[in-house]
PDB file of N, CA, C, O and CB in Angstrom:
ATOM      1  N   ASP A   1       0.820  -1.184  -0.020  1.00  0.00           N
ATOM      2  CA  ASP A   1      -0.049   0.112  -0.011  1.00  0.00           C
ATOM      3  C   ASP A   1       0.986   1.288  -0.077  1.00  0.00           C
ATOM      4  O   ASP A   1       1.967   1.359   0.664  1.00  0.00           O
ATOM      5  CB  ASP A   1      -1.046   0.241   1.405  1.00  0.00           C
ATOM      6  N   GLY A   2       0.704   2.083  -0.917  1.00  0.00           N
ATOM      7  CA  GLY A   2       1.562   3.336  -1.088  1.00  0.00           C
ATOM      8  C   GLY A   2       1.459   4.218   0.136  1.00  0.00           C
ATOM      9  O   GLY A   2       2.421   4.885   0.516  1.00  0.00           O
ATOM     10  N   ARG A   3       0.228   4.220   0.783  1.00  0.00           N
ATOM     11  CA  ARG A   3       0.139   5.138   1.921  1.00  0.00           C
ATOM     12  C   ARG A   3       0.913   4.730   3.066  1.00  0.00           C
ATOM     13  O   ARG A   3       1.329   5.564   3.870  1.00  0.00           O
ATOM     14  CB  ARG A   3      -1.213   5.307   2.341  1.00  0.00           C
ATOM     15  N   ILE A   4       1.142   3.420   3.195  1.00  0.00           N
ATOM     16  CA  ILE A   4       2.020   2.936   4.260  1.00  0.00           C
ATOM     17  C   ILE A   4       3.492   3.469   4.030  1.00  0.00           C
ATOM     18  O   ILE A   4       4.150   3.972   4.941  1.00  0.00           O
ATOM     19  CB  ILE A   4       1.988   1.341   4.300  1.00  0.00           C
ATOM     20  N   THR A   5       3.947   3.316   2.746  1.00  0.00           N
ATOM     21  CA  THR A   5       5.285   3.708   2.403  1.00  0.00           C
ATOM     22  C   THR A   5       5.476   5.243   2.690  1.00  0.00           C
ATOM     23  O   THR A   5       6.510   5.649   3.221  1.00  0.00           O
ATOM     24  CB  THR A   5       5.569   3.363   0.900  1.00  0.00           C
ATOM     25  N   ILE A   6       4.454   6.084   2.326  1.00  0.00           N
ATOM     26  CA  ILE A   6       4.614   7.499   2.595  1.00  0.00           C
ATOM     27  C   ILE A   6       4.752   7.815   4.123  1.00  0.00           C
ATOM     28  O   ILE A   6       5.548   8.656   4.540  1.00  0.00           O
ATOM     29  CB  ILE A   6       3.420   8.252   2.007  1.00  0.00           C
ATOM     30  N   THR A   7       3.956   7.112   4.896  1.00  0.00           N
ATOM     31  CA  THR A   7       3.969   7.334   6.188  1.00  0.00           C
ATOM     32  C   THR A   7       5.384   6.953   6.807  1.00  0.00           C
ATOM     33  O   THR A   7       5.878   7.683   7.665  1.00  0.00           O
ATOM     34  CB  THR A   7       2.844   6.607   6.774  1.00  0.00           C
ATOM     35  N   ILE A   8       6.020   5.826   6.376  1.00  0.00           N
ATOM     36  CA  ILE A   8       7.330   5.377   6.707  1.00  0.00           C
ATOM     37  C   ILE A   8       8.317   6.522   6.373  1.00  0.00           C
ATOM     38  O   ILE A   8       9.130   6.871   7.229  1.00  0.00           O
ATOM     39  CB  ILE A   8       7.675   4.057   5.942  1.00  0.00           C
ATOM     40  N   ALA A   9       8.273   7.116   5.168  1.00  0.00           N
ATOM     41  CA  ALA A   9       9.025   8.085   4.744  1.00  0.00           C
ATOM     42  C   ALA A   9       8.971   9.308   5.655  1.00  0.00           C
ATOM     43  O   ALA A   9       9.988   9.862   6.072  1.00  0.00           O
ATOM     44  CB  ALA A   9       8.665   8.360   3.444  1.00  0.00           C
ATOM     45  N   GLN A  10       7.755   9.689   5.935  1.00  0.00           N
ATOM     46  CA  GLN A  10       7.544  10.851   6.827  1.00  0.00           C
ATOM     47  C   GLN A  10       8.056  10.533   8.238  1.00  0.00           C
ATOM     48  O   GLN A  10       8.606  11.386   8.935  1.00  0.00           O
ATOM     49  CB  GLN A  10       6.026  11.243   6.879  1.00  0.00           C
ATOM     50  N   ASP A  11       7.873   9.407   8.584  1.00  0.00           N
ATOM     51  CA  ASP A  11       8.418   9.103  10.017  1.00  0.00           C
ATOM     52  C   ASP A  11       9.952   9.245  10.121  1.00  0.00           C
ATOM     53  O   ASP A  11      10.550   9.777  11.057  1.00  0.00           O
ATOM     54  CB  ASP A  11       8.035   7.607  10.457  1.00  0.00           C
ATOM     55  N   SER A  12      10.490   8.699   9.038  1.00  0.00           N
ATOM     56  CA  SER A  12      12.016   8.760   9.137  1.00  0.00           C
ATOM     57  C   SER A  12      12.549  10.196   8.869  1.00  0.00           C
ATOM     58  O   SER A  12      13.629  10.577   9.320  1.00  0.00           O
ATOM     59  CB  SER A  12      12.688   7.749   8.080  1.00  0.00           C
ATOM     60  N   ILE A  13      11.755  10.947   8.133  1.00  0.00           N
ATOM     61  CA  ILE A  13      12.140  12.325   8.098  1.00  0.00           C
ATOM     62  C   ILE A  13      11.999  13.005   9.403  1.00  0.00           C
ATOM     63  O   ILE A  13      12.940  13.688   9.809  1.00  0.00           O
ATOM     64  CB  ILE A  13      11.372  13.029   7.107  1.00  0.00           C
ATOM     65  N   VAL A  14      10.834  12.878  10.155  1.00  0.00           N
ATOM     66  CA  VAL A  14      10.712  13.334  11.466  1.00  0.00           C
ATOM     67  C   VAL A  14      11.892  12.949  12.461  1.00  0.00           C
ATOM     68  O   VAL A  14      12.447  13.763  13.199  1.00  0.00           O
ATOM     69  CB  VAL A  14       9.448  12.829  11.958  1.00  0.00           C
ATOM     70  N   SER A  15      12.213  11.532  12.374  1.00  0.00           N
ATOM     71  CA  SER A  15      13.219  11.067  13.217  1.00  0.00           C
ATOM     72  C   SER A  15      14.516  11.730  12.819  1.00  0.00           C
ATOM     73  O   SER A  15      15.303  12.080  13.698  1.00  0.00           O
ATOM     74  CB  SER A  15      13.307   9.573  13.171  1.00  0.00           C
ATOM     75  N   MET A  16      14.766  11.912  11.605  1.00  0.00           N
ATOM     76  CA  MET A  16      16.024  12.643  11.007  1.00  0.00           C
ATOM     77  C   MET A  16      16.067  14.006  11.701  1.00  0.00           C
ATOM     78  O   MET A  16      17.067  14.456  12.261  1.00  0.00           O
ATOM     79  CB  MET A  16      15.943  12.846   9.311  1.00  0.00           C
ATOM     80  N   GLN A  17      14.864  14.628  11.608  1.00  0.00           N
ATOM     81  CA  GLN A  17      14.886  16.006  12.110  1.00  0.00           C
ATOM     82  C   GLN A  17      15.211  16.136  13.613  1.00  0.00           C
ATOM     83  O   GLN A  17      15.810  17.126  14.033  1.00  0.00           O
ATOM     84  CB  GLN A  17      13.553  16.644  11.842  1.00  0.00           C
ATOM     85  N   LYS A  18      14.807  15.112  14.435  1.00  0.00           N
ATOM     86  CA  LYS A  18      14.969  15.054  15.809  1.00  0.00           C
ATOM     87  C   LYS A  18      16.474  14.847  16.184  1.00  0.00           C
ATOM     88  O   LYS A  18      16.944  15.241  17.251  1.00  0.00           O
ATOM     89  CB  LYS A  18      14.093  13.963  16.357  1.00  0.00           C
ATOM     90  N   THR A  19      17.180  14.208  15.235  1.00  0.00           N
ATOM     91  CA  THR A  19      18.763  14.073  15.298  1.00  0.00           C
ATOM     92  C   THR A  19      19.525  15.070  14.531  1.00  0.00           C
ATOM     93  O   THR A  19      20.738  15.014  14.324  1.00  0.00           O
ATOM     94  CB  THR A  19      19.226  12.722  14.769  1.00  0.00           C
ATOM     95  N   ALA A  20      18.680  16.031  14.105  1.00  0.00           N
ATOM     96  CA  ALA A  20      19.248  16.966  13.068  1.00  0.00           C
ATOM     97  C   ALA A  20      20.633  17.598  13.529  1.00  0.00           C
ATOM     98  O   ALA A  20      21.480  17.845  12.671  1.00  0.00           O
ATOM     99  CB  ALA A  20      18.188  18.145  12.775  1.00  0.00           C
ATOM    100  N   GLY A  21      20.866  17.852  14.816  1.00  0.00           N
ATOM    101  CA  GLY A  21      22.095  18.259  15.623  1.00  0.00           C
ATOM    102  C   GLY A  21      23.162  17.562  15.014  1.00  0.00           C
ATOM    103  O   GLY A  21      24.232  18.169  15.007  1.00  0.00           O
ATOM    104  N   TYR A  22      23.139  16.353  14.463  1.00  0.00           N
ATOM    105  CA  TYR A  22      24.309  15.532  14.077  1.00  0.00           C
ATOM    106  C   TYR A  22      24.555  15.751  12.709  1.00  0.00           C
ATOM    107  O   TYR A  22      25.599  15.297  12.240  1.00  0.00           O
ATOM    108  CB  TYR A  22      24.136  14.070  14.331  1.00  0.00           C
ATOM    109  N   PHE A  23      23.729  16.405  11.948  1.00  0.00           N
ATOM    110  CA  PHE A  23      23.897  16.427  10.596  1.00  0.00           C
ATOM    111  C   PHE A  23      23.913  17.943  10.182  1.00  0.00           C
ATOM    112  O   PHE A  23      23.319  18.789  10.850  1.00  0.00           O
ATOM    113  CB  PHE A  23      22.796  15.593   9.904  1.00  0.00           C
ATOM    114  N   THR A  24      24.611  18.236   9.067  1.00  0.00           N
ATOM    115  CA  THR A  24      24.459  19.421   8.475  1.00  0.00           C
ATOM    116  C   THR A  24      23.197  19.675   7.637  1.00  0.00           C
ATOM    117  O   THR A  24      22.646  18.646   7.244  1.00  0.00           O
ATOM    118  CB  THR A  24      25.546  19.596   7.744  1.00  0.00           C
ATOM    119  N   GLU A  25      22.682  20.732   7.317  1.00  0.00           N
ATOM    120  CA  GLU A  25      21.458  20.900   6.638  1.00  0.00           C
ATOM    121  C   GLU A  25      21.484  20.290   5.285  1.00  0.00           C
ATOM    122  O   GLU A  25      20.486  19.696   4.878  1.00  0.00           O
ATOM    123  CB  GLU A  25      21.124  22.301   6.551  1.00  0.00           C
ATOM    124  N   GLN A  26      22.589  20.397   4.539  1.00  0.00           N
ATOM    125  CA  GLN A  26      22.821  19.659   3.282  1.00  0.00           C
ATOM    126  C   GLN A  26      22.714  18.154   3.361  1.00  0.00           C
ATOM    127  O   GLN A  26      22.192  17.494   2.462  1.00  0.00           O
ATOM    128  CB  GLN A  26      24.146  19.987   2.775  1.00  0.00           C
ATOM    129  N   GLU A  27      23.204  17.648   4.420  1.00  0.00           N
ATOM    130  CA  GLU A  27      23.131  16.157   4.528  1.00  0.00           C
ATOM    131  C   GLU A  27      21.693  15.801   4.853  1.00  0.00           C
ATOM    132  O   GLU A  27      21.204  14.782   4.365  1.00  0.00           O
ATOM    133  CB  GLU A  27      24.127  15.578   5.648  1.00  0.00           C
ATOM    134  N   LEU A  28      21.001  16.581   5.643  1.00  0.00           N
ATOM    135  CA  LEU A  28      19.602  16.280   5.852  1.00  0.00           C
ATOM    136  C   LEU A  28      18.688  16.408   4.616  1.00  0.00           C
ATOM    137  O   LEU A  28      17.674  15.723   4.481  1.00  0.00           O
ATOM    138  CB  LEU A  28      19.100  17.158   6.904  1.00  0.00           C
ATOM    139  N   TRP A  29      19.085  17.282   3.767  1.00  0.00           N
ATOM    140  CA  TRP A  29      18.204  17.335   2.591  1.00  0.00           C
ATOM    141  C   TRP A  29      18.556  16.161   1.686  1.00  0.00           C
ATOM    142  O   TRP A  29      17.691  15.567   1.042  1.00  0.00           O
ATOM    143  CB  TRP A  29      18.345  18.706   1.821  1.00  0.00           C
ATOM    144  N   GLN A  30      19.826  15.848   1.654  1.00  0.00           N
ATOM    145  CA  GLN A  30      20.208  14.554   0.861  1.00  0.00           C
ATOM    146  C   GLN A  30      19.385  13.359   1.375  1.00  0.00           C
ATOM    147  O   GLN A  30      18.838  12.600   0.574  1.00  0.00           O
ATOM    148  CB  GLN A  30      21.810  14.198   1.019  1.00  0.00           C
ATOM    149  N   ALA A  31      19.300  13.201   2.608  1.00  0.00           N
ATOM    150  CA  ALA A  31      18.569  12.151   3.164  1.00  0.00           C
ATOM    151  C   ALA A  31      17.120  12.134   2.940  1.00  0.00           C
ATOM    152  O   ALA A  31      16.492  11.077   2.887  1.00  0.00           O
ATOM    153  CB  ALA A  31      18.794  12.128   4.482  1.00  0.00           C
ATOM    154  N   VAL A  32      16.556  13.334   2.801  1.00  0.00           N
ATOM    155  CA  VAL A  32      15.197  13.515   2.525  1.00  0.00           C
ATOM    156  C   VAL A  32      14.836  13.188   1.093  1.00  0.00           C
ATOM    157  O   VAL A  32      13.788  12.637   0.755  1.00  0.00           O
ATOM    158  CB  VAL A  32      14.824  14.871   2.845  1.00  0.00           C
ATOM    159  N   ASP A  33      15.826  13.589   0.266  1.00  0.00           N
ATOM    160  CA  ASP A  33      15.760  13.286  -1.274  1.00  0.00           C
ATOM    161  C   ASP A  33      15.783  11.727  -1.487  1.00  0.00           C
ATOM    162  O   ASP A  33      15.050  11.144  -2.286  1.00  0.00           O
ATOM    163  CB  ASP A  33      17.072  13.985  -2.098  1.00  0.00           C
ATOM    164  N   LEU A  34      16.639  11.174  -0.740  1.00  0.00           N
ATOM    165  CA  LEU A  34      16.841   9.737  -0.676  1.00  0.00           C
ATOM    166  C   LEU A  34      15.464   9.072  -0.308  1.00  0.00           C
ATOM    167  O   LEU A  34      14.996   8.189  -1.026  1.00  0.00           O
ATOM    168  CB  LEU A  34      17.983   9.376   0.392  1.00  0.00           C
ATOM    169  N   ALA A  35      14.836   9.507   0.810  1.00  0.00           N
ATOM    170  CA  ALA A  35      13.689   8.989   1.381  1.00  0.00           C
ATOM    171  C   ALA A  35      12.641   9.037   0.290  1.00  0.00           C
ATOM    172  O   ALA A  35      11.972   8.021   0.100  1.00  0.00           O
ATOM    173  CB  ALA A  35      13.290   9.746   2.645  1.00  0.00           C
ATOM    174  N   TYR A  36      12.434  10.100  -0.435  1.00  0.00           N
ATOM    175  CA  TYR A  36      11.545  10.259  -1.471  1.00  0.00           C
ATOM    176  C   TYR A  36      11.717   9.477  -2.781  1.00  0.00           C
ATOM    177  O   TYR A  36      10.770   9.028  -3.426  1.00  0.00           O
ATOM    178  CB  TYR A  36      11.540  11.553  -1.741  1.00  0.00           C
ATOM    179  N   SER A  37      13.035   9.352  -3.122  1.00  0.00           N
ATOM    180  CA  SER A  37      13.278   8.518  -4.309  1.00  0.00           C
ATOM    181  C   SER A  37      13.085   7.088  -3.956  1.00  0.00           C
ATOM    182  O   SER A  37      12.677   6.345  -4.848  1.00  0.00           O
ATOM    183  CB  SER A  37      14.680   8.734  -4.878  1.00  0.00           C
ATOM    184  N   ILE A  38      13.342   6.569  -2.693  1.00  0.00           N
ATOM    185  CA  ILE A  38      12.989   5.236  -2.332  1.00  0.00           C
ATOM    186  C   ILE A  38      11.523   5.013  -2.389  1.00  0.00           C
ATOM    187  O   ILE A  38      11.081   3.972  -2.876  1.00  0.00           O
ATOM    188  CB  ILE A  38      13.489   4.921  -1.003  1.00  0.00           C
ATOM    189  N   ARG A  39      10.753   5.932  -1.917  1.00  0.00           N
ATOM    190  CA  ARG A  39       9.326   5.979  -1.797  1.00  0.00           C
ATOM    191  C   ARG A  39       8.725   5.794  -3.304  1.00  0.00           C
ATOM    192  O   ARG A  39       7.815   5.006  -3.563  1.00  0.00           O
ATOM    193  CB  ARG A  39       8.867   7.400  -1.085  1.00  0.00           C
ATOM    194  N   ASP A  40       9.313   6.561  -4.175  1.00  0.00           N
ATOM    195  CA  ASP A  40       8.864   6.588  -5.639  1.00  0.00           C
ATOM    196  C   ASP A  40       9.102   5.215  -6.310  1.00  0.00           C
ATOM    197  O   ASP A  40       8.266   4.676  -7.035  1.00  0.00           O
ATOM    198  CB  ASP A  40       9.663   7.726  -6.464  1.00  0.00           C
ATOM    199  N   LYS A  41      10.363   4.672  -5.994  1.00  0.00           N
ATOM    200  CA  LYS A  41      10.709   3.348  -6.589  1.00  0.00           C
ATOM    201  C   LYS A  41       9.750   2.239  -6.129  1.00  0.00           C
ATOM    202  O   LYS A  41       9.332   1.375  -6.900  1.00  0.00           O
ATOM    203  CB  LYS A  41      12.164   2.955  -6.212  1.00  0.00           C
ATOM    204  N   LEU A  42       9.411   2.317  -4.765  1.00  0.00           N
ATOM    205  CA  LEU A  42       8.574   1.390  -4.168  1.00  0.00           C
ATOM    206  C   LEU A  42       7.179   1.394  -4.641  1.00  0.00           C
ATOM    207  O   LEU A  42       6.485   0.384  -4.754  1.00  0.00           O
ATOM    208  CB  LEU A  42       8.599   1.578  -2.818  1.00  0.00           C
ATOM    209  N   ARG A  43       6.787   2.692  -4.932  1.00  0.00           N
ATOM    210  CA  ARG A  43       5.427   2.930  -5.511  1.00  0.00           C
ATOM    211  C   ARG A  43       5.349   2.358  -6.951  1.00  0.00           C
ATOM    212  O   ARG A  43       4.344   1.762  -7.340  1.00  0.00           O
ATOM    213  CB  ARG A  43       5.089   4.491  -5.526  1.00  0.00           C
ATOM    214  N   ASP A  44       6.396   2.548  -7.697  1.00  0.00           N
ATOM    215  CA  ASP A  44       6.436   2.033  -8.960  1.00  0.00           C
ATOM    216  C   ASP A  44       6.359   0.496  -9.034  1.00  0.00           C
ATOM    217  O   ASP A  44       5.618  -0.092  -9.821  1.00  0.00           O
ATOM    218  CB  ASP A  44       7.608   2.512  -9.578  1.00  0.00           C
ATOM    219  N   VAL A  45       7.160  -0.095  -8.177  1.00  0.00           N
ATOM    220  CA  VAL A  45       7.208  -1.660  -7.938  1.00  0.00           C
ATOM    221  C   VAL A  45       5.738  -2.088  -7.551  1.00  0.00           C
ATOM    222  O   VAL A  45       5.218  -3.032  -8.145  1.00  0.00           O
ATOM    223  CB  VAL A  45       8.324  -2.102  -6.658  1.00  0.00           C
ATOM    224  N   LEU A  46       5.093  -1.436  -6.608  1.00  0.00           N
ATOM    225  CA  LEU A  46       3.769  -1.839  -6.184  1.00  0.00           C
ATOM    226  C   LEU A  46       2.885  -1.809  -7.246  1.00  0.00           C
ATOM    227  O   LEU A  46       2.204  -2.808  -7.475  1.00  0.00           O
ATOM    228  CB  LEU A  46       3.254  -1.048  -5.138  1.00  0.00           C
ATOM    229  N   LEU A  47       2.767  -0.592  -8.083  1.00  0.00           N
ATOM    230  CA  LEU A  47       1.956  -0.420  -9.111  1.00  0.00           C
ATOM    231  C   LEU A  47       2.112  -1.446 -10.201  1.00  0.00           C
ATOM    232  O   LEU A  47       1.112  -1.889 -10.768  1.00  0.00           O
ATOM    233  CB  LEU A  47       2.135   0.841  -9.575  1.00  0.00           C
ATOM    234  N   LYS A  48       3.319  -1.840 -10.514  1.00  0.00           N
ATOM    235  CA  LYS A  48       3.493  -2.863 -11.401  1.00  0.00           C
ATOM    236  C   LYS A  48       3.133  -4.323 -10.958  1.00  0.00           C
ATOM    237  O   LYS A  48       2.837  -5.213 -11.755  1.00  0.00           O
ATOM    238  CB  LYS A  48       4.805  -2.795 -11.782  1.00  0.00           C
ATOM    239  N   SER A  49       3.189  -4.459  -9.691  1.00  0.00           N
ATOM    240  CA  SER A  49       2.768  -5.721  -9.185  1.00  0.00           C
ATOM    241  C   SER A  49       1.345  -5.847  -9.147  1.00  0.00           C
ATOM    242  O   SER A  49       0.821  -6.961  -9.138  1.00  0.00           O
ATOM    243  CB  SER A  49       3.288  -5.960  -7.903  1.00  0.00           C
ATOM    244  N   LEU A  50       0.636  -4.722  -9.124  1.00  0.00           N
ATOM    245  CA  LEU A  50      -0.963  -4.710  -9.211  1.00  0.00           C
ATOM    246  C   LEU A  50      -1.407  -5.001 -10.547  1.00  0.00           C
ATOM    247  O   LEU A  50      -2.504  -5.528 -10.729  1.00  0.00           O
ATOM    248  CB  LEU A  50      -1.608  -3.323  -8.813  1.00  0.00           C
ATOM    249  N   VAL A  51      -0.556  -4.666 -11.598  1.00  0.00           N
ATOM    250  CA  VAL A  51      -1.072  -4.842 -12.994  1.00  0.00           C
ATOM    251  C   VAL A  51      -1.344  -6.270 -13.366  1.00  0.00           C
ATOM    252  O   VAL A  51      -1.771  -6.546 -14.487  1.00  0.00           O
ATOM    253  CB  VAL A  51      -0.095  -4.279 -13.987  1.00  0.00           C
TER     254      VAL A  51
END
C-alpha cells in the first residue's frame, strides 16, 4: 500500500529532524531526497505488481 510507504518516509524524516544536530542541513536534505526517491521506486514496484 503506497500510503504505508509514505507514512514510513514521513516518520523517518521526522526522526532525522530530531537528530538534526548531528547532521548539516545539506546532509539532511540529501537524506530527504533519498527517502522520496525510495518511496517513488517502491510505489512504481507496487503499481507494477498490481497490474
